[in-house]
Short mmCIF file of C-alpha atoms in Angstrom, two decimals:
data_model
loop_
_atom_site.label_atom_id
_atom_site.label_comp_id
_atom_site.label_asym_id
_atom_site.label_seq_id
_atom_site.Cartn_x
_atom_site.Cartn_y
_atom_site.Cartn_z
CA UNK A 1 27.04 9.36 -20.21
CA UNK A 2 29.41 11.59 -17.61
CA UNK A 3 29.95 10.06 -14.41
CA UNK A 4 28.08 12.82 -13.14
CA UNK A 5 24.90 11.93 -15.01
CA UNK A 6 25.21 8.09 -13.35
CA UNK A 7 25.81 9.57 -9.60
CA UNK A 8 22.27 11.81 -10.61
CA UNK A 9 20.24 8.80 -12.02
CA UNK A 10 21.92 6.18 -9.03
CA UNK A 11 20.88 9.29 -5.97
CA UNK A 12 17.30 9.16 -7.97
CA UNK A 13 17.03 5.35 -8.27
CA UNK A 14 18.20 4.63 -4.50
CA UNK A 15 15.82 7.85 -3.10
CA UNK A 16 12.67 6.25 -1.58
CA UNK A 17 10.77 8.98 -2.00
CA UNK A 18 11.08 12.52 -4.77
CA UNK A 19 14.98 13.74 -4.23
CA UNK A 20 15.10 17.24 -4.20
CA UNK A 21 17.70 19.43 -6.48
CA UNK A 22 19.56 20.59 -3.43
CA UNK A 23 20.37 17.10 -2.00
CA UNK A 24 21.45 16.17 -5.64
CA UNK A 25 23.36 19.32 -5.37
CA UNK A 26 24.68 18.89 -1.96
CA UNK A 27 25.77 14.67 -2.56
CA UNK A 28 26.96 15.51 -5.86
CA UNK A 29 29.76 18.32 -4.21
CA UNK A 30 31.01 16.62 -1.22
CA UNK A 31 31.44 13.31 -3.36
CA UNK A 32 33.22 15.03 -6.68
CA UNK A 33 34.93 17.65 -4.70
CA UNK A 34 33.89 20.38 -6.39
CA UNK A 35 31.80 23.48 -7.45
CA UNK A 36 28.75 21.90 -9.88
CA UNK A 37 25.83 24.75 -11.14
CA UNK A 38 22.41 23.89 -10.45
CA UNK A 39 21.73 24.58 -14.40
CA UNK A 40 24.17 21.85 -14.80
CA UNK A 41 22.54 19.46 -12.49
CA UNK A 42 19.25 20.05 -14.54
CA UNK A 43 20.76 19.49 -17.60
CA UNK A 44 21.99 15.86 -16.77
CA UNK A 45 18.47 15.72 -15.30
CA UNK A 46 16.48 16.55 -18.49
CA UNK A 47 19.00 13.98 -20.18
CA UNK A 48 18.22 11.31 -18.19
CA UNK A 49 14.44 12.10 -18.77
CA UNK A 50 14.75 12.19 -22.82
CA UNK A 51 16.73 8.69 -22.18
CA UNK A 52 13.80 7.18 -20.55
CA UNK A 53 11.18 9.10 -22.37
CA UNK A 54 12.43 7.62 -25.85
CA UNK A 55 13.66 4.10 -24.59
CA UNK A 56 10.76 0.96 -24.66
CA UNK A 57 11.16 1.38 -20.79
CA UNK A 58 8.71 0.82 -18.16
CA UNK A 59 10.16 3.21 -15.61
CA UNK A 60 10.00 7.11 -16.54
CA UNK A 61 11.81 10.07 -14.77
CA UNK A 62 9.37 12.27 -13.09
CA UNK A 63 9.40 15.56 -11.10
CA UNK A 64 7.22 15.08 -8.18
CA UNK A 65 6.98 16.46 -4.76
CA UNK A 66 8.84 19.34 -5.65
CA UNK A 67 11.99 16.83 -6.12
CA UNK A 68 12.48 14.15 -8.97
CA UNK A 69 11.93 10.23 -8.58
CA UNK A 70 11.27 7.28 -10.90
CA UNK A 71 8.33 6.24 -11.24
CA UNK A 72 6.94 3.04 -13.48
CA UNK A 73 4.66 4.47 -16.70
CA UNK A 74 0.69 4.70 -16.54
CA UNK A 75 0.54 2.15 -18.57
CA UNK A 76 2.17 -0.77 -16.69
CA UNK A 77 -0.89 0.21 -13.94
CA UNK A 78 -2.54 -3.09 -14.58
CA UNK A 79 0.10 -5.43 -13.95
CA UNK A 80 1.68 -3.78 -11.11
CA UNK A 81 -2.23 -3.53 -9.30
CA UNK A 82 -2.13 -7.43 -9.98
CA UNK A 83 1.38 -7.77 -8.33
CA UNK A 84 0.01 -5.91 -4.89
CA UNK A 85 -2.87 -7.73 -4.58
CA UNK A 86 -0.54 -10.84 -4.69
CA UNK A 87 1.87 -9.84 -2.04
CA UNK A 88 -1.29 -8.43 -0.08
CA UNK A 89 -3.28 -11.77 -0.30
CA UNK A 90 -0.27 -13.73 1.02
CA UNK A 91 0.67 -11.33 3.95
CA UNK A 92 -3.05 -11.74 5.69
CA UNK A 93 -2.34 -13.47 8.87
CA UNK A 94 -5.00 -15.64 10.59
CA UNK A 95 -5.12 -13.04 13.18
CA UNK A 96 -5.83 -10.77 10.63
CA UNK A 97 -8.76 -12.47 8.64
CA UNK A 98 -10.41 -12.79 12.26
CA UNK A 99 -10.18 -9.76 13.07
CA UNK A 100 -11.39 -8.31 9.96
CA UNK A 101 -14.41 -10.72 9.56
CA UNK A 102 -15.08 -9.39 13.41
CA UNK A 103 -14.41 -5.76 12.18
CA UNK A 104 -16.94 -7.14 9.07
CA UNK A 105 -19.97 -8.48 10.79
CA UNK A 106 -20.02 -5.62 14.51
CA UNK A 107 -18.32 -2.73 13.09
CA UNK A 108 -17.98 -0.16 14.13
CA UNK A 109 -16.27 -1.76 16.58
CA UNK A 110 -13.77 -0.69 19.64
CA UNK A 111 -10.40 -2.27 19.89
CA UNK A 112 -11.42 -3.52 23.30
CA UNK A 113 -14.38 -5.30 21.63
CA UNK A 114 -12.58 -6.76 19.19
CA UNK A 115 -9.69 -8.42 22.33
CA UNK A 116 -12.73 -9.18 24.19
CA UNK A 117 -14.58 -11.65 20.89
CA UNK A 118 -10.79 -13.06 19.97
CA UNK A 119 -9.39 -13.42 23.62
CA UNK A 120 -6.01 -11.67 22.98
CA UNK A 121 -4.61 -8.53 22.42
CA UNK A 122 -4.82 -7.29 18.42
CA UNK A 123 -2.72 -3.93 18.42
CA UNK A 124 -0.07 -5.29 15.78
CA UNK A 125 -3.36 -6.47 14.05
CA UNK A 126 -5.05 -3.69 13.94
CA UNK A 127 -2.29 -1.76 13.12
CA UNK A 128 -1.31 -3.57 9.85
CA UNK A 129 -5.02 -3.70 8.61
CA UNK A 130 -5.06 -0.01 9.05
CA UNK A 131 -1.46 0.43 6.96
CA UNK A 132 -3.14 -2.19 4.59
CA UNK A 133 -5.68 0.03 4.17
CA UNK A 134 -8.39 -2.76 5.26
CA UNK A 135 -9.78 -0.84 7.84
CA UNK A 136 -10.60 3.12 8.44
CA UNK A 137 -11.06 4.57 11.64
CA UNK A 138 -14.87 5.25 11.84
CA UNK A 139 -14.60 8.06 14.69
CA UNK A 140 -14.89 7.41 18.54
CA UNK A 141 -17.00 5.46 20.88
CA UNK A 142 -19.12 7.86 23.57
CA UNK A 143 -17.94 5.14 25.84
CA UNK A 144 -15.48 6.18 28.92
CA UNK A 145 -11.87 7.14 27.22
CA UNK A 146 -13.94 7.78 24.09
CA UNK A 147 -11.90 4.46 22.22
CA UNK A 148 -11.67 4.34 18.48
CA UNK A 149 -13.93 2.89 16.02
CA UNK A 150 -13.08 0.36 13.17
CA UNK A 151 -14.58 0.07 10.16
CA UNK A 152 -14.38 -2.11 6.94
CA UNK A 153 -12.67 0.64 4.19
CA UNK A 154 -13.60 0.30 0.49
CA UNK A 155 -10.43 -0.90 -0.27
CA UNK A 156 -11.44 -4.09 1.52
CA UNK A 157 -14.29 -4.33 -0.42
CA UNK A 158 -12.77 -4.03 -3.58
CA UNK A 159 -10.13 -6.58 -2.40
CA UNK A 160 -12.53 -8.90 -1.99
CA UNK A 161 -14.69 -7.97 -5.02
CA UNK A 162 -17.85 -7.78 -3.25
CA UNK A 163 -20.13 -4.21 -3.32
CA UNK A 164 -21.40 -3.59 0.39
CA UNK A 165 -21.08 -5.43 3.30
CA UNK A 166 -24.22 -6.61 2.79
CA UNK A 167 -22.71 -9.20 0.18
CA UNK A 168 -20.92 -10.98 3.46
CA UNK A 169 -21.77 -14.60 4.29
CA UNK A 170 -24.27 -14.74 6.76
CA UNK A 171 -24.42 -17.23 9.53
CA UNK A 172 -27.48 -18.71 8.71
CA UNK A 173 -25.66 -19.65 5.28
CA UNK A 174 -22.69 -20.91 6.57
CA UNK A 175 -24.62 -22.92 9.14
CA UNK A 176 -25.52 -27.00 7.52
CA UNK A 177 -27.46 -29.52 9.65
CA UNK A 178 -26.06 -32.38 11.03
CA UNK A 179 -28.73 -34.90 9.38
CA UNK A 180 -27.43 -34.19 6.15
CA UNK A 181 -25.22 -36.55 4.09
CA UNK A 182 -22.82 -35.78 1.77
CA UNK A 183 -23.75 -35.41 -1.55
CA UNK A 184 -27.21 -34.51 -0.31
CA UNK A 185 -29.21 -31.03 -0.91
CA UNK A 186 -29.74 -29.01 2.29
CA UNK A 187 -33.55 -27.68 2.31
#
């Protein structure tokens, strides 16, 4: 492999997001100093690709957004959705789950609501439930400054494997009564 074909698969691997053929083009020039063809440039491209392609790799080479990016292979899908839900479940704050079991059990539900039931402001809150995908903006409130609505998004409910919202806790079965011992059936 050319030193030319690494500086192509290292500006793909480091690129966040698809890397276009004129920024490979354009790197690729000031950093070797010289004239390179773009037929060239897809050449080392489409080698790369037939070097992942045929290798027991996860990871393929993939032209997307009108640039090229790495991407893992379809079927490594399972594991990876377990690996996001990990990360996901650990990064819920308390301030999170309470305002997403508020969100839950009003919505749709203002952002002034919501400070009003917690007692504290819940922008940073509301903003990562909305990046987490918990929550979807439902449309605005007819109320003065026409606020936003929250509501629950179906990725919640898939993240917490119930159907509808209807599938919540209620209060009434969260609730036990005090003459109860332990051990003992509530009636």
């Amino acid at each position: 492999m050319s030193m030319t074909e690494k500086y192509i698969e290292a500006l793909i691997f480091a690129s966040d997001t698809s890397i276009r053929l004129e920024e490979i083009l354009a790197c690729l020039q000031i950093t070797l100093q010289e004239d390179i063809s773009d037929a060239e440039v897809l050449t080392h491209i489409n080698n790369i690709q037939n070097r992942y392609a045929q290798e027991e790799s996860a990871i393929e080479l993939a032209k997307t957004g009108g640039g090229y990016q790495f991407l893992t292979k379809k079927e490594t899908q399972p594991i990876l959705q377990q690996l996001y839900i990990q990360r996901s479940k650990k990064k819920l704050s308390q301030a999170a789950l309470e305002t997403l079991a508020i969100i839950a059990y009003r919505q749709p539900i203002t952002k002034l609501e919501i400070e009003q039931i917690r007692g504290v402001s819940c922008d940073y809150t509301i903003q990562k439930l909305l990046e987490k995908d918990f929550i979807t903006i439902a449309g605005k409130a007819n109320s003065p400054g026409r606020p936003l609505l929250y509501n629950l998004s179906t990725y919640f409910l898939d993240y917490f494997g119930i159907n509808s919202v209807l599938d919540l806790p209620q209060l009434k079965d969260l609730e036990s009564t005090e003459s109860s011992e332990i051990g003992e059936k509530n009636e």
